[in-house]
CSV table of C-alpha atoms in Angstrom, one decimal:
chain,number,residue,atom,x,y,z
A,1,MET,CA,93.7,117.9,98.2
A,2,ARG,CA,91.0,118.8,100.7
A,3,LYS,CA,87.7,117.2,99.9
A,4,ASN,CA,85.3,118.9,102.3
A,5,ASP,CA,85.8,122.6,101.5
A,6,THR,CA,84.1,124.6,98.7
A,7,ILE,CA,86.0,125.2,95.5
A,8,ALA,CA,85.5,127.5,92.5
A,9,ALA,CA,87.0,128.0,89.1
A,10,LEU,CA,86.4,129.4,85.7
A,11,CYS,CA,85.4,126.4,83.7
A,12,THR,CA,85.1,128.0,80.2
A,13,ALA,CA,88.0,129.1,78.0
A,14,PRO,CA,88.9,132.8,78.5
A,15,GLY,CA,88.0,135.3,75.8
A,16,GLY,CA,84.6,134.0,74.8
A,17,ALA,CA,81.3,135.9,74.8
A,18,LEU,CA,80.1,134.1,78.0
A,19,ALA,CA,82.0,132.6,81.0
A,20,ILE,CA,80.9,130.1,83.6
A,21,ILE,CA,82.1,130.2,87.2
A,22,ARG,CA,81.6,126.8,88.8
A,23,ILE,CA,81.3,126.5,92.6
A,24,SER,CA,81.3,123.0,94.2
A,25,GLY,CA,81.1,121.9,97.8
A,26,PRO,CA,79.0,122.0,101.0
A,27,ASP,CA,78.8,125.8,101.0
A,28,ALA,CA,78.2,126.3,97.3
A,29,LEU,CA,74.7,127.8,97.8
A,30,ALA,CA,75.9,130.1,100.6
A,31,VAL,CA,78.9,131.3,98.6
A,32,SER,CA,76.8,132.0,95.6
A,33,ALA,CA,74.3,134.1,97.6
A,34,ARG,CA,77.2,136.4,98.6
A,35,VAL,CA,78.1,137.1,95.0
A,36,TRP,CA,74.8,136.8,93.1
A,37,THR,CA,71.3,138.2,93.8
A,38,SER,CA,67.9,137.8,92.2
A,39,LYS,CA,64.2,138.2,92.8
A,40,HIS,CA,64.1,134.4,92.8
A,41,PRO,CA,67.1,133.3,95.0
A,42,LEU,CA,68.6,129.9,94.4
A,43,SER,CA,67.3,127.4,96.8
A,44,ARG,CA,67.0,123.7,97.5
A,45,GLU,CA,63.3,123.9,96.9
A,46,LEU,CA,63.8,125.1,93.3
A,47,PRO,CA,66.9,123.2,92.0
A,48,ARG,CA,68.2,123.0,88.4
A,49,ARG,CA,66.5,126.2,87.2
A,50,LEU,CA,68.5,128.7,85.2
A,51,THR,CA,67.6,132.0,86.9
A,52,PHE,CA,68.2,135.6,85.8
A,53,GLY,CA,69.9,137.8,88.3
A,54,PHE,CA,72.8,140.2,89.0
A,55,THR,CA,76.3,140.0,90.4
A,56,ARG,CA,76.7,141.4,93.9
A,57,ASN,CA,79.6,143.8,94.3
A,58,ALA,CA,81.7,143.9,97.5
A,59,ASP,CA,79.9,147.0,98.7
A,60,GLY,CA,76.6,145.3,98.3
A,61,SER,CA,75.6,147.2,95.1
A,62,ARG,CA,74.2,145.4,92.1
A,63,GLY,CA,76.6,144.6,89.3
A,64,GLU,CA,76.2,143.0,85.8
A,65,SER,CA,73.3,140.9,84.8
A,66,CYS,CA,73.9,137.2,84.7
A,67,MET,CA,72.3,133.8,85.1
A,68,ALA,CA,72.8,131.1,87.7
A,69,VAL,CA,71.7,127.5,88.4
A,70,TYR,CA,71.9,125.4,91.5
A,71,MET,CA,72.4,121.6,91.3
A,72,PRO,CA,72.2,119.8,94.6
A,73,GLY,CA,74.3,116.8,95.3
A,74,PRO,CA,74.6,113.9,94.8
A,75,ALA,CA,72.8,114.5,91.4
A,76,SER,CA,75.5,116.9,90.0
A,77,TYR,CA,78.8,116.6,88.1
A,78,THR,CA,80.9,116.4,91.3
A,79,GLY,CA,78.3,114.6,93.4
A,80,GLU,CA,78.4,117.7,95.7
A,81,ASP,CA,76.2,120.8,95.8
A,82,VAL,CA,77.2,122.8,92.6
A,83,VAL,CA,76.3,126.4,91.5
A,84,GLU,CA,77.2,127.7,88.1
A,85,ILE,CA,77.1,131.4,87.4
A,86,GLN,CA,77.0,132.5,83.8
A,87,CYS,CA,78.4,136.0,83.4
A,88,HIS,CA,79.8,138.1,80.6
A,89,GLY,CA,83.0,136.8,78.9
A,90,GLY,CA,86.1,138.5,77.9
A,91,GLU,CA,89.0,139.1,80.2
A,92,TYR,CA,87.8,141.5,83.0
A,93,ALA,CA,84.3,140.2,83.9
A,94,PRO,CA,85.2,136.5,84.6
A,95,LYS,CA,88.3,137.4,86.5
A,96,ARG,CA,86.4,139.9,88.7
A,97,MET,CA,83.6,137.4,89.3
A,98,LEU,CA,86.0,134.6,90.2
A,99,GLY,CA,87.8,136.9,92.6
A,100,GLU,CA,84.6,137.9,94.3
A,101,THR,CA,83.7,134.2,94.7
A,102,ILE,CA,87.0,133.4,96.3
A,103,ARG,CA,86.6,136.4,98.7
A,104,ALA,CA,83.1,135.1,99.5
A,105,GLY,CA,84.5,131.9,101.0
A,106,ALA,CA,85.4,129.5,98.2
A,107,ARG,CA,88.9,128.2,97.4
A,108,LEU,CA,90.4,128.3,93.9
A,109,ALA,CA,90.1,124.7,92.5
A,110,GLU,CA,93.3,122.8,91.7
A,111,PRO,CA,93.8,121.3,88.3
A,112,GLY,CA,91.3,118.5,87.7
A,113,GLU,CA,89.7,118.9,91.1
A,114,PHE,CA,86.1,119.0,90.0
A,115,THR,CA,86.6,115.7,88.1
A,116,ARG,CA,88.6,114.2,90.9
A,117,ARG,CA,85.8,114.9,93.3
A,118,ALA,CA,83.4,113.3,90.8
A,119,PHE,CA,85.6,110.2,90.8
A,120,LEU,CA,85.9,110.1,94.6
A,121,ASN,CA,82.1,110.6,95.0
A,122,GLY,CA,81.4,107.6,92.7
A,123,LYS,CA,80.0,109.6,89.8
A,124,MET,CA,82.5,108.1,87.4
A,125,ASP,CA,85.4,105.6,87.4
A,126,LEU,CA,88.9,106.5,86.6
A,127,THR,CA,88.7,105.6,82.9
A,128,GLN,CA,85.8,107.9,82.6
A,129,ALA,CA,87.6,110.7,84.4
A,130,GLU,CA,90.5,110.3,82.0
A,131,ALA,CA,88.1,110.4,79.1
A,132,VAL,CA,87.1,113.9,80.2
A,133,ALA,CA,90.6,115.1,79.6
A,134,ASP,CA,90.8,113.1,76.4
A,135,LEU,CA,87.6,114.7,75.1
A,136,ILE,CA,88.9,118.2,75.9
A,137,SER,CA,92.2,117.6,74.1
A,138,ALA,CA,90.7,115.7,71.1
A,139,ARG,CA,91.9,117.0,67.8
A,140,SER,CA,90.0,114.8,65.4
A,141,GLU,CA,86.5,113.2,65.1
A,142,SER,CA,87.9,109.8,65.8
A,143,ALA,CA,89.6,110.9,69.0
A,144,GLY,CA,86.5,112.7,70.1
A,145,ARG,CA,84.3,109.6,69.5
A,146,ILE,CA,86.7,107.3,71.3
A,147,ALA,CA,86.7,109.7,74.3
A,148,GLU,CA,82.9,109.9,74.3
A,149,ARG,CA,82.5,106.1,74.3
A,150,GLN,CA,85.0,105.9,77.1
A,151,LEU,CA,83.2,108.6,79.1
A,152,ALA,CA,80.0,106.5,78.6
A,153,GLY,CA,81.7,103.5,80.1
A,154,ALA,CA,82.8,101.4,77.2
A,155,LEU,CA,86.3,100.8,78.5
A,156,GLY,CA,85.4,100.6,82.2
A,157,ASN,CA,82.7,98.0,81.5
A,158,ARG,CA,85.2,95.7,79.7
A,159,ILE,CA,87.7,96.1,82.5
A,160,ARG,CA,85.0,95.3,85.1
A,161,ALA,CA,84.0,92.2,83.1
A,162,CYS,CA,87.6,91.0,83.5
A,163,SER,CA,87.6,91.8,87.2
A,164,ARG,CA,84.3,89.9,87.8
A,165,ASN,CA,85.7,86.8,86.1
A,166,LEU,CA,89.0,87.0,88.0
A,167,TYR,CA,87.2,87.4,91.4
A,168,HIS,CA,85.0,84.4,90.6
A,169,LEU,CA,88.1,82.3,89.8
A,170,LEU,CA,89.8,83.6,93.0
A,171,ALA,CA,86.8,82.4,95.1
A,172,GLU,CA,87.1,79.0,93.5
A,173,ILE,CA,90.8,78.7,94.3
A,174,GLU,CA,90.5,80.1,97.8
A,175,SER,CA,87.7,77.7,98.6
A,176,ARG,CA,90.2,74.9,98.0
A,177,LEU,CA,92.6,76.5,100.5
A,178,ASP,CA,89.9,77.2,103.1
A,179,PHE,CA,88.1,73.9,103.0
A,180,PRO,CA,90.7,71.3,101.9
A,181,GLU,CA,88.9,68.4,103.6
A,182,GLU,CA,85.5,69.1,102.1
A,183,ASN,CA,84.3,67.3,99.0
A,184,LEU,CA,83.0,70.4,97.2
A,185,ASP,CA,82.1,70.5,93.6
A,186,TRP,CA,85.4,72.1,92.5
A,187,GLN,CA,86.2,72.7,88.9
A,188,SER,CA,89.1,70.7,87.4
A,189,PRO,CA,92.5,72.3,86.9
A,190,GLU,CA,91.9,72.1,83.1
A,191,GLU,CA,88.6,74.0,83.4
A,192,LEU,CA,90.3,76.6,85.6
A,193,ILE,CA,93.1,77.0,83.1
A,194,ARG,CA,90.5,77.4,80.3
A,195,GLN,CA,88.8,80.2,82.1
A,196,PHE,CA,92.1,81.9,82.9
A,197,SER,CA,92.9,81.7,79.2
A,198,GLU,CA,89.6,83.3,78.3
A,199,VAL,CA,90.4,86.3,80.6
A,200,SER,CA,93.9,86.5,79.1
A,201,GLY,CA,92.3,86.7,75.7
A,202,MET,CA,90.1,89.6,76.9
A,203,ILE,CA,93.1,91.4,78.2
A,204,ARG,CA,95.1,90.8,74.9
A,205,SER,CA,92.1,92.2,73.0
A,206,LEU,CA,92.2,95.4,75.0
A,207,LEU,CA,96.0,95.6,74.6
A,208,SER,CA,95.7,95.4,70.9
A,209,THR,CA,94.0,98.8,70.9
A,210,GLN,CA,96.9,100.7,72.3
A,211,VAL,CA,98.6,101.6,69.0
A,212,SER,CA,95.5,102.7,67.3
A,213,GLY,CA,94.4,104.5,70.4
A,214,ALA,CA,97.7,106.4,70.5
A,215,VAL,CA,97.4,107.4,66.8
A,216,PHE,CA,93.8,108.6,67.1
A,217,ARG,CA,94.3,110.2,70.5
A,218,ASP,CA,97.7,111.7,70.3
A,219,GLY,CA,98.4,112.0,66.5
A,220,VAL,CA,101.9,111.7,65.0
A,221,LYS,CA,104.8,114.1,65.1
A,222,LEU,CA,106.1,114.5,61.5
A,223,VAL,CA,109.2,116.6,60.8
A,224,ILE,CA,110.3,117.8,57.3
A,225,ALA,CA,114.1,118.2,57.2
A,226,GLY,CA,117.0,118.4,54.8
A,227,ALA,CA,119.6,120.7,53.4
A,228,PRO,CA,118.7,124.3,52.4
A,229,ASN,CA,116.8,124.9,49.2
A,230,VAL,CA,115.7,121.3,48.6
A,231,GLY,CA,111.9,122.0,48.7
A,232,LYS,CA,111.0,121.4,52.4
A,233,SER,CA,108.7,124.4,52.5
A,234,SER,CA,107.1,123.5,49.2
A,235,LEU,CA,106.3,120.0,50.5
A,236,LEU,CA,104.9,121.5,53.7
A,237,ASN,CA,102.6,123.7,51.6
A,238,THR,CA,101.6,120.7,49.4
A,239,LEU,CA,100.7,118.5,52.4
A,240,LEU,CA,98.7,121.4,54.0
A,241,GLY,CA,96.9,122.3,50.8
A,242,TYR,CA,97.7,126.0,51.2
A,243,ASP,CA,100.8,128.3,51.2
A,244,ARG,CA,101.9,128.3,54.8
A,245,ALA,CA,105.6,128.7,54.3
A,246,ILE,CA,107.5,131.3,52.2
A,247,VAL,CA,109.1,129.6,49.2
A,248,SER,CA,112.0,131.0,47.3
A,249,ASP,CA,115.1,129.9,45.4
A,250,ILE,CA,117.3,131.6,48.0
A,251,PRO,CA,118.9,129.0,50.4
A,252,GLY,CA,118.1,129.6,54.0
A,253,THR,CA,114.8,131.2,53.5
A,254,THR,CA,113.3,129.3,56.4
A,255,ARG,CA,115.1,130.5,59.5
A,256,ASP,CA,112.9,128.9,62.2
A,257,THR,CA,110.7,125.9,62.7
A,258,LEU,CA,107.1,126.3,61.3
A,259,ARG,CA,104.5,124.2,63.1
A,260,GLU,CA,101.0,123.3,61.8
A,261,THR,CA,98.4,120.6,62.5
A,262,ALA,CA,97.1,118.7,59.6
A,263,SER,CA,94.9,115.6,58.9
A,264,ILE,CA,96.8,113.2,56.7
A,265,ARG,CA,95.0,110.0,55.6
A,266,GLY,CA,92.7,110.4,58.7
A,267,VAL,CA,95.6,110.8,61.1
A,268,THR,CA,96.1,114.0,63.1
A,269,VAL,CA,99.7,115.1,62.3
A,270,ASP,CA,101.8,117.7,64.1
A,271,LEU,CA,103.7,118.9,61.1
A,272,THR,CA,107.0,120.8,61.5
A,273,ASP,CA,109.0,122.4,58.7
A,274,THR,CA,112.6,123.0,59.8
A,275,ALA,CA,115.4,125.3,58.7
A,276,GLY,CA,117.8,123.8,56.2
A,277,ILE,CA,120.6,121.8,57.9
A,278,ARG,CA,124.2,122.4,56.6
A,279,GLU,CA,127.6,122.0,58.2
A,280,HIS,CA,128.7,125.7,58.2
A,281,THR,CA,127.0,129.0,58.0
A,282,ALA,CA,128.3,132.6,58.7
A,283,ASP,CA,124.7,133.8,59.4
A,284,ILE,CA,124.1,133.7,63.2
A,285,VAL,CA,120.3,133.6,62.8
A,286,GLU,CA,120.5,130.8,60.4
A,287,GLY,CA,122.8,128.9,62.7
A,288,MET,CA,120.2,129.3,65.5
A,289,GLY,CA,117.6,127.9,63.2
A,290,ILE,CA,119.8,124.9,62.4
A,291,GLU,CA,120.2,124.1,66.1
A,292,ARG,CA,116.4,124.3,66.5
A,293,SER,CA,116.1,121.9,63.6
A,294,ARG,CA,118.3,119.4,65.3
A,295,ASP,CA,116.4,119.7,68.6
A,296,THR,CA,113.1,119.1,66.6
A,297,LEU,CA,114.5,116.0,65.0
A,298,ALA,CA,115.3,114.5,68.4
A,299,ARG,CA,111.6,114.7,69.3
A,300,ALA,CA,110.2,113.5,66.0
A,301,GLU,CA,108.3,110.2,65.4
A,302,ILE,CA,108.6,110.3,61.6
A,303,VAL,CA,111.0,112.3,59.5
A,304,PHE,CA,110.6,113.2,55.8
A,305,TRP,CA,114.2,114.0,54.8
A,306,ILE,CA,114.1,115.9,51.6
A,307,PHE,CA,116.8,115.6,48.9
A,308,ASP,CA,117.2,117.5,45.7
A,309,ALA,CA,116.9,114.7,43.2
A,310,SER,CA,118.8,116.8,40.7
A,311,ALA,CA,121.8,117.7,42.9
A,312,THR,CA,122.4,115.3,45.7
A,313,THR,CA,125.8,114.2,46.8
A,314,GLU,CA,127.0,111.4,49.1
A,315,ASN,CA,127.7,114.0,51.8
A,316,ASP,CA,124.0,114.9,51.8
A,317,ILE,CA,123.1,111.3,52.5
A,318,LEU,CA,125.7,111.1,55.3
A,319,ARG,CA,124.2,114.3,56.8
A,320,MET,CA,120.8,112.6,57.0
A,321,ARG,CA,122.2,109.6,58.7
A,322,SER,CA,124.1,111.7,61.3
A,323,SER,CA,121.2,114.1,61.9
A,324,VAL,CA,118.3,111.8,62.5
A,325,PRO,CA,118.2,109.7,65.7
A,326,GLU,CA,118.3,105.9,65.0
A,327,ASN,CA,115.0,105.3,66.7
A,328,VAL,CA,113.1,107.7,64.4
A,329,GLU,CA,111.3,106.4,61.4
A,330,THR,CA,112.8,108.1,58.3
A,331,VAL,CA,111.7,108.4,54.7
A,332,ALA,CA,114.1,109.7,52.0
A,333,VAL,CA,112.0,112.0,49.8
A,334,TRP,CA,113.6,112.8,46.5
A,335,ASN,CA,112.1,116.1,45.4
A,336,LYS,CA,112.3,118.1,42.2
A,337,THR,CA,112.0,115.1,39.9
A,338,ASP,CA,110.1,117.3,37.5
A,339,LEU,CA,113.6,118.8,36.6
A,340,LEU,CA,114.9,115.5,35.5
A,341,PRO,CA,114.6,114.4,31.8
A,342,SER,CA,114.3,110.7,32.5
A,343,PRO,CA,112.9,108.4,35.2
A,344,PHE,CA,114.7,108.8,38.5
A,345,ARG,CA,116.6,106.0,40.3
A,346,ALA,CA,117.1,106.8,43.9
A,347,PRO,CA,120.6,106.2,45.5
A,348,GLU,CA,120.8,103.8,48.3
A,349,THR,CA,120.2,105.5,51.7
A,350,GLY,CA,119.3,102.6,54.0
A,351,VAL,CA,115.7,104.0,54.5
A,352,PRO,CA,112.6,103.8,52.4
A,353,SER,CA,112.7,106.2,49.5
A,354,VAL,CA,110.0,108.0,47.4
A,355,ALA,CA,110.5,110.2,44.4
A,356,VAL,CA,108.2,113.3,44.3
A,357,SER,CA,107.7,116.7,42.8
A,358,ALA,CA,106.2,119.1,45.4
A,359,LYS,CA,105.7,121.5,42.5
A,360,THR,CA,103.5,119.2,40.3
A,361,GLY,CA,102.3,116.8,43.0
A,362,ALA,CA,103.8,113.8,41.3
A,363,GLY,CA,104.6,111.0,43.8
A,364,ILE,CA,102.8,112.6,46.7
A,365,ALA,CA,100.2,109.8,46.8
A,366,SER,CA,103.0,107.2,47.1
A,367,LEU,CA,104.6,109.2,49.9
A,368,LEU,CA,101.4,109.3,51.8
A,369,ASP,CA,100.9,105.5,51.2
A,370,LEU,CA,104.3,105.0,52.8
A,371,PHE,CA,103.4,107.3,55.7
A,372,GLU,CA,100.3,105.2,56.4
A,373,GLN,CA,102.4,102.0,56.4
A,374,ILE,CA,104.8,103.5,58.9
A,375,VAL,CA,102.1,104.8,61.2
A,376,TRP,CA,100.0,101.7,61.3
A,377,LYS,CA,102.6,99.0,60.7
A,378,ASN,CA,100.5,95.7,61.0
A,379,HIS,CA,97.9,97.2,63.3
A,380,ASP,CA,94.2,97.6,62.6
A,381,ARG,CA,93.5,101.0,61.1
A,382,THR,CA,89.8,101.0,61.9
A,383,GLU,CA,88.5,103.1,64.8
A,384,PRO,CA,88.3,100.9,67.9
A,385,GLU,CA,85.2,100.9,70.2
A,386,CYS,CA,87.6,101.8,73.0
A,387,ALA,CA,91.3,102.3,73.2
A,388,VAL,CA,93.7,101.8,76.1
A,389,SER,CA,96.2,104.4,77.1
A,390,ALA,CA,99.9,103.8,78.0
A,391,ARG,CA,98.8,103.7,81.7
A,392,HIS,CA,96.1,101.2,81.0
A,393,ALA,CA,98.5,99.1,78.8
A,394,LYS,CA,101.2,98.9,81.5
A,395,LEU,CA,98.6,97.6,84.1
A,396,LEU,CA,97.1,95.1,81.6
A,397,GLU,CA,100.6,93.8,80.8
A,398,ASP,CA,101.2,93.3,84.5
A,399,ALA,CA,97.9,91.5,84.9
A,400,LEU,CA,98.7,89.3,81.9
A,401,ALA,CA,102.1,88.4,83.4
A,402,SER,CA,100.5,87.5,86.7
A,403,LEU,CA,97.8,85.4,84.9
A,404,GLU,CA,100.4,83.4,83.1
A,405,MET,CA,102.1,82.6,86.4
A,406,THR,CA,98.7,81.7,87.8
A,407,ILE,CA,98.1,79.2,85.0
A,408,ARG,CA,101.5,77.6,85.6
A,409,GLU,CA,100.8,77.2,89.3
A,410,THR,CA,97.4,75.8,88.6
A,411,GLU,CA,98.8,73.2,86.2
A,412,GLN,CA,100.9,72.0,89.1
A,413,GLU,CA,97.9,72.4,91.5
A,414,PHE,CA,99.9,74.8,93.7
A,415,TYR,CA,96.8,76.7,94.6
A,416,GLU,CA,98.3,78.9,97.3
A,417,LEU,CA,100.8,80.3,94.8
A,418,ALA,CA,98.1,80.5,92.1
A,419,ALA,CA,95.9,82.6,94.4
A,420,ALA,CA,98.8,85.0,95.2
A,421,ASN,CA,99.4,85.6,91.5
A,422,LEU,CA,95.7,86.0,90.8
A,423,ARG,CA,95.4,88.6,93.5
A,424,ARG,CA,98.2,90.6,91.8
A,425,ALA,CA,96.4,90.3,88.5
A,426,ILE,CA,93.1,91.6,90.1
A,427,GLU,CA,94.9,94.5,91.7
A,428,SER,CA,96.5,95.6,88.4
A,429,VAL,CA,93.1,95.4,86.6
A,430,ALA,CA,91.3,97.2,89.5
A,431,THR,CA,93.8,100.1,89.4
A,432,ILE,CA,92.7,100.9,85.8
A,433,THR,CA,89.2,101.8,86.9
A,434,GLY,CA,90.3,103.2,90.3
A,435,GLU,CA,88.9,100.5,92.5
A,436,ALA,CA,92.4,100.0,93.8
A,437,VAL,CA,94.6,103.1,93.2
A,438,SER,CA,97.2,105.0,95.3
A,439,PRO,CA,96.9,108.8,96.0
A,440,ASP,CA,100.1,109.3,94.0
A,441,VAL,CA,98.6,107.9,90.9
A,442,LEU,CA,95.5,110.1,91.3
A,443,GLU,CA,97.7,113.1,91.8
A,444,ASP,CA,99.6,112.3,88.6
A,445,ILE,CA,96.4,111.8,86.6
A,446,PHE,CA,94.5,114.8,87.7
A,447,SER,CA,97.4,117.2,87.7
A,448,ARG,CA,97.3,117.0,83.9
A,449,PHE,CA,93.8,118.5,83.8
A,450,CYS,CA,93.0,122.2,83.3
A,451,ILE,CA,91.8,124.0,86.5
A,452,GLY,CA,88.2,124.3,85.2
A,453,LYS,CA,87.8,120.6,85.1
């Protein structure tokens, strides 16, 4: 990725009433002057003023009316000179405007390049850059609030606090190695170990937010599966609160997977209703639906396997066991209990069971209680101040392992080995905020961004 050229991209979603073309780099002002004109040209003397003007066509004629603003670096999003042109939305106008901007000397930005430049220019640390992507993809209020706090520095500040303590302890240990003959006021091994343990506690506290962070940030993939005509679509409609799927007494009504997003007990759920799974079918289309159902089950995190409580056989239970991967949390949902004259006793399936009636709503609250237990297990359900991602957690675990080795070496007063392990811990922690990070890691992170960010 080139850092010294001028880039441009559409940074608003296509199709809206307005569109914003962002230009960033040393020639942002010059490029904008080739595609936009006004009685009051953008200039360094009058920055940060939204100014009315017109697009400039390739032949020099005046085009559509639009607004533009110039933000000189380093006081801009990227830390470079930035111009944003606000033109009409839709499909044609933004595409034409962006094309003119590229022809005027800018380069089309790569995914995440604006935010990457902001990181490289010291406008934000890597946790804040990641928070930009999290905020864009947030699908719930909790996910949005966590991303906002991370963007404000909540996670980065805690990581840097760990780093400061570790650097202080490294200086203490290295002074023993550099001045072994001096009678300096060194801390005792016991005091060093106490301080190492404090930092370890800070890291464990951060690690404890991984599960809740994943739930709030990513949601849960929940799949409804079972044999034909057991009430899968009825349960989907009940969970959604409206009729999304067609329901009939004809087996095989659902031929394809139906996907919806719902909020269940405060958790964002990617909810999928699948075609009924049976061993044999002469219908080619239904057979394709069954194959898709099996593929969907392989990607599920939780499966509600629906049984007809009034007509289930041992083969139906065996089909559940053979269809759902072993690593997927499964709930046996015994539906149509409203058709039974007496209280229902569920057969043994080897997985948690709940008796419900999708028709009357009986037992649905118990099913959702069980869903909550599976999602959260023994973890805190409250919204954390900040939440580490899988990348952060891996680096924190590496730092914690290095700290444990540091403590063991300090107990034996092997300070050279303790210092080596402590440096590894510092490097792991510093990689989280980007103070020590390889280009490959940056490429991986920013390649997940949309082009406009």
